[in-house]
mmCIF file of C-alpha atoms in Angstrom:
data_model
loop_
_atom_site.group_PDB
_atom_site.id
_atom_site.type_symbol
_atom_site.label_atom_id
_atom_site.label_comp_id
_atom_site.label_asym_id
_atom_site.label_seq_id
_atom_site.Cartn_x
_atom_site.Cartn_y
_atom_site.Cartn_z
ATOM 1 C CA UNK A 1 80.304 -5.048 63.062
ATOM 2 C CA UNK A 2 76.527 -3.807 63.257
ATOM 3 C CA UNK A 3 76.448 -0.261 64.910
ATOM 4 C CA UNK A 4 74.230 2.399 65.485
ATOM 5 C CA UNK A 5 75.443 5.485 66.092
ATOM 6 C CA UNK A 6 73.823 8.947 66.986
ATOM 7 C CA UNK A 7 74.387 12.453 67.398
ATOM 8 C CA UNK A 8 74.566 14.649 69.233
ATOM 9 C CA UNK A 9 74.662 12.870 72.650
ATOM 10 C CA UNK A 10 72.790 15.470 73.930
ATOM 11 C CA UNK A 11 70.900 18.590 73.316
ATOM 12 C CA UNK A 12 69.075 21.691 74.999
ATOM 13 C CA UNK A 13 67.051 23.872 73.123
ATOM 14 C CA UNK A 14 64.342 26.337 74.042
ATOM 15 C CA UNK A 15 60.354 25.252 74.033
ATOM 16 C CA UNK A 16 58.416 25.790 70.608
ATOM 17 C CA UNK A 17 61.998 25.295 68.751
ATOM 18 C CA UNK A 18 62.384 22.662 66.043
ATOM 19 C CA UNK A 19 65.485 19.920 66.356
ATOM 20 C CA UNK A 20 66.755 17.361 64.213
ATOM 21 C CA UNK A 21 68.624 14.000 65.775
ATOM 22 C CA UNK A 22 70.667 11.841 63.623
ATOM 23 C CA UNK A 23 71.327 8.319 63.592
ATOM 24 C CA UNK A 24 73.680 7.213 61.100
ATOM 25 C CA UNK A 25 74.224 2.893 61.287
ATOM 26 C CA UNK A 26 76.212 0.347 59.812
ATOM 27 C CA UNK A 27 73.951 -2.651 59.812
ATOM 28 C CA UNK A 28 72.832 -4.167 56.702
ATOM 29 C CA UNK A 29 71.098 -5.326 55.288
ATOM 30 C CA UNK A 30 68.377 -4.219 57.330
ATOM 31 C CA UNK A 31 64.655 -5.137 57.894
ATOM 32 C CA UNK A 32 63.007 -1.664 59.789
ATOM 33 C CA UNK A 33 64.533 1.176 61.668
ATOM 34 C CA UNK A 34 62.659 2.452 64.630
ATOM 35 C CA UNK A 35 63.176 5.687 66.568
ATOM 36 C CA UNK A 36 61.952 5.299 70.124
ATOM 37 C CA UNK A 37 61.127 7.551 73.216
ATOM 38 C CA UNK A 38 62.746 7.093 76.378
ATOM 39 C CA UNK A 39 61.621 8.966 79.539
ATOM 40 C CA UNK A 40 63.831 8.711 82.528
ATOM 41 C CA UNK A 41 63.550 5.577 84.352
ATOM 42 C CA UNK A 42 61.036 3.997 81.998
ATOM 43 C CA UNK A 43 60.846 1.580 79.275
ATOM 44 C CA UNK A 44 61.098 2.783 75.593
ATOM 45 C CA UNK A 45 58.061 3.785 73.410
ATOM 46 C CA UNK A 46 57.825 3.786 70.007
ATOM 47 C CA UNK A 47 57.412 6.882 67.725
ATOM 48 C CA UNK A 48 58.246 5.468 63.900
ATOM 49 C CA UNK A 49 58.983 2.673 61.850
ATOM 50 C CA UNK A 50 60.329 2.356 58.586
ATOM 51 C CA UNK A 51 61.331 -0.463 56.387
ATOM 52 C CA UNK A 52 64.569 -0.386 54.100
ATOM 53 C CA UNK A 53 62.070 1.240 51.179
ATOM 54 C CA UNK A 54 59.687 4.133 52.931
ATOM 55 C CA UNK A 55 61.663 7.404 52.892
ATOM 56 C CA UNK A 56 59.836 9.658 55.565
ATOM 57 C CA UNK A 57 57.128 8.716 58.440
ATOM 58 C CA UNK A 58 55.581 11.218 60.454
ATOM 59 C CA UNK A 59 53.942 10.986 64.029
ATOM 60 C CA UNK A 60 52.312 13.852 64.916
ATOM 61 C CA UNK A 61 55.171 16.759 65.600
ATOM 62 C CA UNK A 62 57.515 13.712 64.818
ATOM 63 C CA UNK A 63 59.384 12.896 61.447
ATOM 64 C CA UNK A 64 61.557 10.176 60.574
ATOM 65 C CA UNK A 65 63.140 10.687 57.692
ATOM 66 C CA UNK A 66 65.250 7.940 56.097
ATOM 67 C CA UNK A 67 68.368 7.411 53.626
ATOM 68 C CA UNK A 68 68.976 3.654 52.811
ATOM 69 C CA UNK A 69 72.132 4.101 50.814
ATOM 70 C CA UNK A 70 74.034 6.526 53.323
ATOM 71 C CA UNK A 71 72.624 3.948 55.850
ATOM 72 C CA UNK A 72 71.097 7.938 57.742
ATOM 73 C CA UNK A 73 68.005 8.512 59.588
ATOM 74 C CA UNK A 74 67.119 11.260 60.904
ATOM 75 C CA UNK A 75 64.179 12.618 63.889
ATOM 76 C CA UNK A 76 62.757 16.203 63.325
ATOM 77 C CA UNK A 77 60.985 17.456 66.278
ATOM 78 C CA UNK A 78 58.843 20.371 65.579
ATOM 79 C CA UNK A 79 57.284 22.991 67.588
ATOM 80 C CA UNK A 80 59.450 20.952 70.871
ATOM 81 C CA UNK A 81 57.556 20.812 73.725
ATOM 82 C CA UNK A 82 58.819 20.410 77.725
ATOM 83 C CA UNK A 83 57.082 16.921 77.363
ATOM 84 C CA UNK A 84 59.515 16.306 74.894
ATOM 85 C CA UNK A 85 62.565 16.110 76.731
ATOM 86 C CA UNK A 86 64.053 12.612 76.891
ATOM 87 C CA UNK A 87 66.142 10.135 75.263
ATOM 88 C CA UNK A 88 65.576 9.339 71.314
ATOM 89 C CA UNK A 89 66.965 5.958 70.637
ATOM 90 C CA UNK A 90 67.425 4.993 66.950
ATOM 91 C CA UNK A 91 66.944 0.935 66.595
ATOM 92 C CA UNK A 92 67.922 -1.285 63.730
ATOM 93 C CA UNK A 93 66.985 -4.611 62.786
ATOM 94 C CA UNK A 94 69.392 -6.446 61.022
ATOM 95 C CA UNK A 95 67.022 -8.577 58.755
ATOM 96 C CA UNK A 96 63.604 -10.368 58.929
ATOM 97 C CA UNK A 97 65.811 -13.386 60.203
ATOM 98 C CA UNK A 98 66.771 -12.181 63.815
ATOM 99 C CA UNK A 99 65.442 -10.594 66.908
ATOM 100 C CA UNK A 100 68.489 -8.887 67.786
ATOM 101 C CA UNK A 101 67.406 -5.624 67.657
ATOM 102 C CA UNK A 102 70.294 -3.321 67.740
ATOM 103 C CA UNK A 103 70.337 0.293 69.593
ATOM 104 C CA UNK A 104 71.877 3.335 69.913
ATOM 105 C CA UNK A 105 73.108 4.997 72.405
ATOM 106 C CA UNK A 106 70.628 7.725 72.188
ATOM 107 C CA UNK A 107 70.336 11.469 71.915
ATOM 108 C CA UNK A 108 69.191 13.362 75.426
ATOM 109 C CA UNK A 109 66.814 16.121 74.953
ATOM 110 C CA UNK A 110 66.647 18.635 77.305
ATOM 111 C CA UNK A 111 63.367 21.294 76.444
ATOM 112 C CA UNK A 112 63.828 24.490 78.360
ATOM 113 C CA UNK A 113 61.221 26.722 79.001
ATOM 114 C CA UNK B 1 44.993 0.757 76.871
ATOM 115 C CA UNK B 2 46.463 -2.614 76.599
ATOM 116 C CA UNK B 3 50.434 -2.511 78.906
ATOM 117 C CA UNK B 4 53.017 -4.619 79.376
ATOM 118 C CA UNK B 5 53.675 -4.935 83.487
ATOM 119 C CA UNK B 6 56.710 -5.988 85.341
ATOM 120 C CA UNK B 7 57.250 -6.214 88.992
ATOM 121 C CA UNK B 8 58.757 -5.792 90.874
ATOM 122 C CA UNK B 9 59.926 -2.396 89.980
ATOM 123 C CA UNK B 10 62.808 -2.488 92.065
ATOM 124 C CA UNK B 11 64.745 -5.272 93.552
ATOM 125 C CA UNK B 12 67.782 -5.231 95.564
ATOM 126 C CA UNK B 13 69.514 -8.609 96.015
ATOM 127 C CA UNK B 14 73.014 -9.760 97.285
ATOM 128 C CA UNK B 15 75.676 -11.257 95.251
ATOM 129 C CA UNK B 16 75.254 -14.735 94.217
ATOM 130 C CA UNK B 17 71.693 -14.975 95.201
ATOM 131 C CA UNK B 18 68.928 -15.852 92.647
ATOM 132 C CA UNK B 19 66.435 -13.244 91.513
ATOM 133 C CA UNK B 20 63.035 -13.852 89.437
ATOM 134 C CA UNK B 21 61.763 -10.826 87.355
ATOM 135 C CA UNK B 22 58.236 -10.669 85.635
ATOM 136 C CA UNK B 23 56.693 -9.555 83.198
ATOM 137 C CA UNK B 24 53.175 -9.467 81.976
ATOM 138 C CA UNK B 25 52.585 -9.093 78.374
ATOM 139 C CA UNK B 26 50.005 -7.547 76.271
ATOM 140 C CA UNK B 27 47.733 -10.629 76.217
ATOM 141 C CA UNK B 28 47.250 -11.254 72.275
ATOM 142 C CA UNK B 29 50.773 -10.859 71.364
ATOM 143 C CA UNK B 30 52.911 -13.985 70.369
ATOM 144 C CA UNK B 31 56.265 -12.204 70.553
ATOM 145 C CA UNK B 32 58.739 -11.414 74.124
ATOM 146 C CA UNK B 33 61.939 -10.154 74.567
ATOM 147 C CA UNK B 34 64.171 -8.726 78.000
ATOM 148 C CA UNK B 35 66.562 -6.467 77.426
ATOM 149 C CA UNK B 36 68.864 -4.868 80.252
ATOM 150 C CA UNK B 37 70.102 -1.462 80.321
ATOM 151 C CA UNK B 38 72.985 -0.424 82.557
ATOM 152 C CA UNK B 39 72.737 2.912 83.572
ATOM 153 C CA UNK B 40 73.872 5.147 81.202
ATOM 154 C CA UNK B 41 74.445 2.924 78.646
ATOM 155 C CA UNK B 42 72.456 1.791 75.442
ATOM 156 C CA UNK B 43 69.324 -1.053 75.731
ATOM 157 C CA UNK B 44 70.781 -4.091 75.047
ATOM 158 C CA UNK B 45 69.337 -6.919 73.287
ATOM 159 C CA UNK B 46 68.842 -10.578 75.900
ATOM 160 C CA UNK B 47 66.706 -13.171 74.789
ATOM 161 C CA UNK B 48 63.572 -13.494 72.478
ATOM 162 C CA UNK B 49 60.778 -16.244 73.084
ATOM 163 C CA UNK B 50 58.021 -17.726 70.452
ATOM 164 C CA UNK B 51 55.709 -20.525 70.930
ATOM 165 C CA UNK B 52 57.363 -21.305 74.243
ATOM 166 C CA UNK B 53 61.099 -21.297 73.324
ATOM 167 C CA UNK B 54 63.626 -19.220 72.932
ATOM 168 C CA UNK B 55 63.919 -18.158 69.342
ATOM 169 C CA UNK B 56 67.099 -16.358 69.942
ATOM 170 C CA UNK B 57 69.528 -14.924 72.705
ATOM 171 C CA UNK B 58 72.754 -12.675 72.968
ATOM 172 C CA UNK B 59 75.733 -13.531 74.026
ATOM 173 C CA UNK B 60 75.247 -11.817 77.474
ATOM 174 C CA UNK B 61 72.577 -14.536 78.107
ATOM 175 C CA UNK B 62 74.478 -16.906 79.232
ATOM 176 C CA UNK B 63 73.909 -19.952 81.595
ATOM 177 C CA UNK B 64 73.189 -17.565 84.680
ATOM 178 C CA UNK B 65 70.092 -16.915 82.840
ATOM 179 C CA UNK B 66 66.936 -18.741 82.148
ATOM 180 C CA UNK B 67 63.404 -17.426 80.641
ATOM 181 C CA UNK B 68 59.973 -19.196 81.182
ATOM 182 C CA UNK B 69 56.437 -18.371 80.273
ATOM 183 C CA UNK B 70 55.095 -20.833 82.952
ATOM 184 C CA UNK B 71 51.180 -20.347 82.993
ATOM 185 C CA UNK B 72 50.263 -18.716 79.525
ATOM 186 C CA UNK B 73 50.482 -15.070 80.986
ATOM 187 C CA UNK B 74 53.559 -14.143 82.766
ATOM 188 C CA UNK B 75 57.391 -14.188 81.629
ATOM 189 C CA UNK B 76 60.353 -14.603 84.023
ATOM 190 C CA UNK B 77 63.539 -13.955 83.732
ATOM 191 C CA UNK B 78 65.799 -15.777 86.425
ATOM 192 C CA UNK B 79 69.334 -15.319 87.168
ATOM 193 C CA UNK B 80 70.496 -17.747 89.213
ATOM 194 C CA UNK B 81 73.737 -16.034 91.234
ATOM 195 C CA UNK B 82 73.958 -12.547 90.512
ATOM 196 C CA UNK B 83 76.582 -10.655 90.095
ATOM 197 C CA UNK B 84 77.843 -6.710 90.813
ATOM 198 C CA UNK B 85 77.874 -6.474 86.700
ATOM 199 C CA UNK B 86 74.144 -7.413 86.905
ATOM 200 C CA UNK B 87 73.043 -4.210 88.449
ATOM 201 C CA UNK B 88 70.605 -2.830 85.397
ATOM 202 C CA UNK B 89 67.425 -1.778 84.323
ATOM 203 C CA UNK B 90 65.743 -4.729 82.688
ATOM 204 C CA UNK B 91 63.064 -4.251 80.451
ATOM 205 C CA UNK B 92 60.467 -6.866 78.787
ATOM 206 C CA UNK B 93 58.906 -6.280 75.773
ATOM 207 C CA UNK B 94 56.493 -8.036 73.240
ATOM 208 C CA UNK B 95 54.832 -7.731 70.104
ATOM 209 C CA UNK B 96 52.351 -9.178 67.656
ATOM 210 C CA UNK B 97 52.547 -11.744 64.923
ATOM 211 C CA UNK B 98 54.283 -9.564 62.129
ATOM 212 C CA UNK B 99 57.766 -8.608 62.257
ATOM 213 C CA UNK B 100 56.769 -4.909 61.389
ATOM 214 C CA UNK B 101 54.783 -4.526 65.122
ATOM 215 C CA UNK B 102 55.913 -2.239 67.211
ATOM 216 C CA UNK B 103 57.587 -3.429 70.441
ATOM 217 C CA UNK B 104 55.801 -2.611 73.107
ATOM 218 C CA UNK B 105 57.886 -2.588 76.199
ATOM 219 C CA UNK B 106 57.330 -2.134 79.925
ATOM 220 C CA UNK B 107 57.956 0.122 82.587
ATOM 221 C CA UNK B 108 61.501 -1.963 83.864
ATOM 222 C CA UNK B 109 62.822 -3.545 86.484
ATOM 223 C CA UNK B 110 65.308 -1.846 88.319
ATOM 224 C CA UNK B 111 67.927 -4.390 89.662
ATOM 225 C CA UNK B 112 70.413 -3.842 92.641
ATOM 226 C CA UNK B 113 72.913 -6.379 93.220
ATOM 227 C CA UNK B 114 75.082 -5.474 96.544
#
């Protein structure tokens, strides 16, 4: 069954620190991954995509960072910010084929001053 | 900067009434989608629409629901007798002609079913 799964569920961590989310998924093959933003109430926005061959995007303080054959991703956060806190979903589409994007559950950030 | 609008932003309806959500797209894209997210729970995946049918849906979309794109800008979503499970967030998105676009998605719909 195609899954996306991330860790942690949730994290706090002090302004200026650096994080690093995980999303490790089952789906394949697999057309792009996508890690989105998700503030509280609103609709996700989109920080990266990356196709089954690109390694690493970046996005300002954002990195995705990107392991087809452990089927890993990964979002480092650098230099957090208290903008920053949110949800981080990880998103997976399966192939070129089909719109049924598949997403995770999401990491909650929580930056503390 | 080019958005995505639904309204309204929150609607409160009773069971087994009929509710209409919209969405206004980004104008040049070719691409929509609604997705509902119960609270606390992960986005999931509805319906897609191209060229003014619906390319693909889930298996949550099921008869209760119906998608149109009646005049060119908007896109409804309709269910026609809700249901307590319906209670959700619902969120339309589109995108441009390639697969690689982004998503752009908007702000949600909040939906109350008593």
């Amino acid at each position: 069954k195609n899954q996306v799964e991330q860790s942690p569920q949730s994290l706090i961590i002090l302004e200026g620190k650096n994080c690093t989310l995980q999303c490790n998924y089952t789906v394949s093959p697999f057309s792009n991954l996508r890690w989105y933003k998700q503030d509280t109430g609103r609709g996700p926005v989109s920080l990266t995509i990356m196709t089954f061959s690109e390694n690493t995007k970046s996005n300002g303080r954002y990195t995705a960072t990107l392991d087809a054959d452990t089927k890993q991703s990964s979002l480092h956060i650098t230099a957090s910010q208290l903008s920053d806190s949110a949800s981080y979903i990880c998103v997976v589409r399966p192939t070129s084929g089909t719109y049924k994007y598949i997403f995770g559950t999401g990491t909650r950030l929580k930056v503390l001053a | 900067e080019p958005e995505v609008t639904q309204t309204p932003s929150h609607q409160v309806t009773q069971m087994g009434q009929e509710v209409i959500l919209r969405c206004v797209p980004i104008s040049n894209h070719l691409y929509f989608y609604w997705y509902r997210q119960i609270l606390g729970q992960k986005v999931e995946f509805l319906v897609s629409f191209y060229n003014n049918e619906i390319s693909e849906k889930s298996e949550i979309f099921d008869d209760q629901f119906s998608v149109e794109r009646p005049d060119g800008s908007n896109f409804t979503l309709k269910i026609r007798s809700t249901k307590l499970e319906d209670s959700a967030m619902y969120f339309c998105a589109s995108r441009r002609e390639s697969s690689y676009n982004e998503q752009f998605f908007g702000p949600g719909t909040r939906l109350t079913v008593l």
